[in-house]
Short mmCIF file of C-alpha atoms in Angstrom, two decimals:
data_model
loop_
_atom_site.label_atom_id
_atom_site.label_comp_id
_atom_site.label_asym_id
_atom_site.label_seq_id
_atom_site.Cartn_x
_atom_site.Cartn_y
_atom_site.Cartn_z
CA UNK A 1 111.20 120.01 103.38
CA UNK A 2 110.39 117.23 105.82
CA UNK A 3 112.55 114.19 105.12
CA UNK A 4 110.21 111.56 106.59
CA UNK A 5 106.62 112.66 106.90
CA UNK A 6 103.72 110.75 108.31
CA UNK A 7 100.02 111.50 108.59
CA UNK A 8 98.01 111.90 110.64
CA UNK A 9 100.03 113.18 113.56
CA UNK A 10 97.18 112.65 116.00
CA UNK A 11 94.45 110.07 115.76
CA UNK A 12 91.73 109.29 118.30
CA UNK A 13 89.43 106.45 117.41
CA UNK A 14 87.10 103.92 118.97
CA UNK A 15 87.81 100.27 119.64
CA UNK A 16 86.98 98.05 116.72
CA UNK A 17 87.62 100.67 114.06
CA UNK A 18 90.09 100.31 111.19
CA UNK A 19 92.64 103.08 110.61
CA UNK A 20 95.64 103.82 108.44
CA UNK A 21 98.79 105.85 108.92
CA UNK A 22 100.64 107.03 105.85
CA UNK A 23 104.36 107.64 105.49
CA UNK A 24 106.49 109.18 102.79
CA UNK A 25 110.21 109.84 102.62
CA UNK A 26 111.98 112.16 100.20
CA UNK A 27 115.51 111.07 101.08
CA UNK A 28 115.79 108.58 98.24
CA UNK A 29 116.30 105.76 100.73
CA UNK A 30 115.65 102.15 99.82
CA UNK A 31 114.49 100.97 103.22
CA UNK A 32 111.56 102.04 105.37
CA UNK A 33 110.36 100.97 108.79
CA UNK A 34 107.58 101.13 111.31
CA UNK A 35 108.49 101.39 114.97
CA UNK A 36 106.11 101.45 117.92
CA UNK A 37 106.71 103.39 121.13
CA UNK A 38 104.56 102.26 124.02
CA UNK A 39 103.41 104.17 127.07
CA UNK A 40 106.70 103.44 128.85
CA UNK A 41 108.51 104.99 125.87
CA UNK A 42 110.12 101.73 124.85
CA UNK A 43 110.82 101.66 121.10
CA UNK A 44 110.46 98.47 119.16
CA UNK A 45 110.52 97.67 115.48
CA UNK A 46 107.43 96.31 113.80
CA UNK A 47 108.31 96.05 110.11
CA UNK A 48 110.96 96.94 107.59
CA UNK A 49 110.69 97.09 103.81
CA UNK A 50 113.46 97.29 101.26
CA UNK A 51 112.45 98.36 97.77
CA UNK A 52 108.86 97.34 98.50
CA UNK A 53 109.89 93.92 99.80
CA UNK A 54 109.09 92.94 103.39
CA UNK A 55 112.32 92.24 105.26
CA UNK A 56 111.55 92.37 108.97
CA UNK A 57 108.24 91.26 110.39
CA UNK A 58 108.44 91.17 114.16
CA UNK A 59 105.86 89.42 116.27
CA UNK A 60 103.03 91.76 115.52
CA UNK A 61 99.32 90.86 115.49
CA UNK A 62 98.09 90.24 111.97
CA UNK A 63 95.65 93.09 112.50
CA UNK A 64 98.63 95.26 111.51
CA UNK A 65 99.32 95.20 107.80
CA UNK A 66 102.02 97.32 106.17
CA UNK A 67 101.85 98.22 102.51
CA UNK A 68 104.60 99.71 100.38
CA UNK A 69 103.37 100.89 96.97
CA UNK A 70 106.86 102.14 96.11
CA UNK A 71 110.12 102.59 97.94
CA UNK A 72 109.24 106.13 99.01
CA UNK A 73 106.01 105.16 100.75
CA UNK A 74 105.15 102.77 103.56
CA UNK A 75 101.67 102.80 105.02
CA UNK A 76 100.38 101.01 108.09
CA UNK A 77 96.83 99.72 108.26
CA UNK A 78 95.38 98.54 111.54
CA UNK A 79 92.17 96.51 111.71
CA UNK A 80 89.88 96.07 114.69
CA UNK A 81 91.73 98.50 116.92
CA UNK A 82 92.19 97.56 120.57
CA UNK A 83 92.94 99.68 123.63
CA UNK A 84 96.45 98.22 123.75
CA UNK A 85 97.22 99.61 120.32
CA UNK A 86 97.39 103.10 121.80
CA UNK A 87 100.96 104.24 121.21
CA UNK A 88 103.13 106.49 119.11
CA UNK A 89 103.96 104.94 115.75
CA UNK A 90 107.11 106.08 114.00
CA UNK A 91 107.91 105.72 110.36
CA UNK A 92 111.60 105.77 109.48
CA UNK A 93 113.95 105.24 106.58
CA UNK A 94 117.58 104.43 105.85
CA UNK A 95 119.98 103.83 103.02
CA UNK A 96 122.02 100.81 103.98
CA UNK A 97 125.36 100.71 102.27
CA UNK A 98 128.09 98.17 102.13
CA UNK A 99 131.17 99.80 103.47
CA UNK A 100 130.78 103.03 105.35
CA UNK A 101 129.91 106.57 104.64
CA UNK A 102 128.52 109.44 106.62
CA UNK A 103 124.81 108.94 107.07
CA UNK A 104 124.81 105.47 105.60
CA UNK A 105 123.05 102.92 107.79
CA UNK A 106 121.57 105.69 109.90
CA UNK A 107 117.83 105.45 110.47
CA UNK A 108 115.93 108.72 110.19
CA UNK A 109 112.57 109.03 111.88
CA UNK A 110 109.37 110.85 111.11
CA UNK A 111 107.61 112.96 113.72
CA UNK A 112 105.44 110.12 114.96
CA UNK A 113 101.71 109.45 114.87
CA UNK A 114 99.96 109.48 118.24
CA UNK A 115 97.23 106.87 118.18
CA UNK A 116 94.71 106.80 121.01
CA UNK A 117 92.09 104.09 121.09
CA UNK A 118 89.10 104.79 123.33
CA UNK B 1 120.86 89.04 120.34
CA UNK B 2 122.23 92.47 121.03
CA UNK B 3 121.10 94.42 124.06
CA UNK B 4 121.50 98.05 125.07
CA UNK B 5 121.43 99.21 128.67
CA UNK B 6 120.99 102.74 129.93
CA UNK B 7 121.43 102.56 133.67
CA UNK B 8 120.30 106.10 134.46
CA UNK B 9 116.53 106.50 134.10
CA UNK B 10 116.81 110.20 134.95
CA UNK B 11 119.56 112.79 135.09
CA UNK B 12 119.61 116.50 135.77
CA UNK B 13 122.11 119.24 134.99
CA UNK B 14 122.39 122.95 135.58
CA UNK B 15 122.26 125.17 132.55
CA UNK B 16 125.76 125.77 131.10
CA UNK B 17 127.18 122.73 132.93
CA UNK B 18 128.31 119.41 131.47
CA UNK B 19 126.50 116.11 131.82
CA UNK B 20 127.35 112.57 130.76
CA UNK B 21 124.75 109.94 129.93
CA UNK B 22 125.81 106.30 130.16
CA UNK B 23 125.16 103.47 127.75
CA UNK B 24 126.50 99.94 127.60
CA UNK B 25 125.73 97.27 125.06
CA UNK B 26 126.27 93.62 124.52
CA UNK B 27 127.30 92.13 121.18
CA UNK B 28 129.55 89.50 119.68
CA UNK B 29 129.97 91.48 116.46
CA UNK B 30 133.12 93.38 115.64
CA UNK B 31 131.61 95.98 113.34
CA UNK B 32 128.45 97.91 114.06
CA UNK B 33 127.00 101.38 114.55
CA UNK B 34 126.00 103.20 117.69
CA UNK B 35 123.67 106.16 117.92
CA UNK B 36 122.23 108.63 120.35
CA UNK B 37 118.75 109.92 119.61
CA UNK B 38 117.03 112.77 121.40
CA UNK B 39 113.28 112.79 121.98
CA UNK B 40 111.86 116.09 123.27
CA UNK B 41 108.30 116.32 124.60
CA UNK B 42 107.05 116.65 121.02
CA UNK B 43 108.09 112.96 120.71
CA UNK B 44 110.06 113.55 117.52
CA UNK B 45 113.12 111.29 117.29
CA UNK B 46 116.16 113.41 116.47
CA UNK B 47 119.54 111.95 115.64
CA UNK B 48 122.18 113.48 117.89
CA UNK B 49 125.34 111.61 117.01
CA UNK B 50 126.57 108.44 115.38
CA UNK B 51 129.68 106.29 115.88
CA UNK B 52 131.06 103.60 113.63
CA UNK B 53 132.66 100.86 115.67
CA UNK B 54 135.71 100.53 113.42
CA UNK B 55 136.65 104.15 114.11
CA UNK B 56 138.73 104.69 117.21
CA UNK B 57 138.16 108.42 117.16
CA UNK B 58 135.22 109.56 119.23
CA UNK B 59 132.45 111.29 117.29
CA UNK B 60 131.61 114.91 118.05
CA UNK B 61 128.80 117.19 116.94
CA UNK B 62 129.13 120.71 118.31
CA UNK B 63 128.36 120.47 122.06
CA UNK B 64 127.74 116.72 121.88
CA UNK B 65 130.53 114.17 122.04
CA UNK B 66 130.82 110.50 122.84
CA UNK B 67 133.26 108.38 124.77
CA UNK B 68 133.36 105.12 122.84
CA UNK B 69 135.14 102.30 124.64
CA UNK B 70 134.87 99.30 122.35
CA UNK B 71 136.52 96.77 124.62
CA UNK B 72 134.32 97.80 127.51
CA UNK B 73 131.26 98.01 125.22
CA UNK B 74 130.51 101.46 126.52
CA UNK B 75 129.16 104.44 124.60
CA UNK B 76 128.51 107.49 126.78
CA UNK B 77 127.20 110.85 125.58
CA UNK B 78 128.65 114.09 126.92
CA UNK B 79 126.67 117.29 126.58
CA UNK B 80 128.72 120.42 127.18
CA UNK B 81 127.35 123.87 127.99
CA UNK B 82 123.89 122.40 128.57
CA UNK B 83 120.98 124.45 127.30
CA UNK B 84 117.32 124.41 128.26
CA UNK B 85 116.52 122.99 124.83
CA UNK B 86 118.60 119.93 125.62
CA UNK B 87 115.93 118.72 128.03
CA UNK B 88 114.58 115.53 126.53
CA UNK B 89 114.62 111.76 126.64
CA UNK B 90 117.87 110.39 125.24
CA UNK B 91 118.03 106.96 123.69
CA UNK B 92 121.15 104.97 122.99
CA UNK B 93 120.82 102.56 120.06
CA UNK B 94 122.81 99.80 118.39
CA UNK B 95 122.66 98.62 114.80
CA UNK B 96 124.53 95.85 113.06
CA UNK B 97 126.24 96.56 109.77
CA UNK B 98 123.64 95.65 107.26
CA UNK B 99 122.29 95.94 103.78
CA UNK B 100 118.71 96.12 102.76
CA UNK B 101 117.05 96.86 106.07
CA UNK B 102 117.64 93.46 107.55
CA UNK B 103 118.95 94.75 110.85
CA UNK B 104 116.87 96.73 113.27
CA UNK B 105 117.89 99.43 115.69
CA UNK B 106 118.06 98.07 119.22
CA UNK B 107 117.23 100.77 121.73
CA UNK B 108 117.97 101.25 125.39
CA UNK B 109 115.15 102.29 127.69
CA UNK B 110 116.17 105.91 127.66
CA UNK B 111 117.45 108.55 130.07
CA UNK B 112 115.30 111.54 130.87
CA UNK B 113 117.46 114.65 131.05
CA UNK B 114 116.26 117.71 132.93
CA UNK B 115 118.08 121.01 132.52
CA UNK B 116 117.69 123.41 135.43
CA UNK B 117 117.95 127.16 134.83
#
């Protein structure tokens, strides 16, 4: 069973369109994230949610809107797509614990969604 | 703000040999986590190894081990008996001790490892 799964894996769309990427985790984690990897392979966080509450909101255009219907799901909706939005988008999750424990505070990633805007 | 530096954009190793990937970081915190992630051409991000800063013992996972030097803020990854499947981009990452998702992973720019047969 895939721990963090996101769909679609590949998405090619035209400028100006609106698209969504869905993410689900079956790890029982409380926190989920969206990361973006650009063409130079640099990874940067976009958003984090903890128990459906927005925690981190980096400087991201407001065309990007995350939605978390429950703590196991975090979707990313993108309006008015631009060429510069082409990237790989990673969903991830973690269970952040006070104290330490194996696996705690480790962020686990999905397989990525390759978005190409033409 | 924390930063992570990987000074080797590319490295290569012969199959069955050992290679070490370098990583340094900058922080004023005393407790934190460090990670190495592997990204093969499929672009999946795979956790390789994790180190808790309060632990002096270096983490190991089969053929992968780290050399964690807290005072020097260095966290290198050693891959022993390199295999063709080890070829990938390797990212070093830092994370503060946190609750509730308030701290992000800070990534280095990556090192591309090539394994030659």
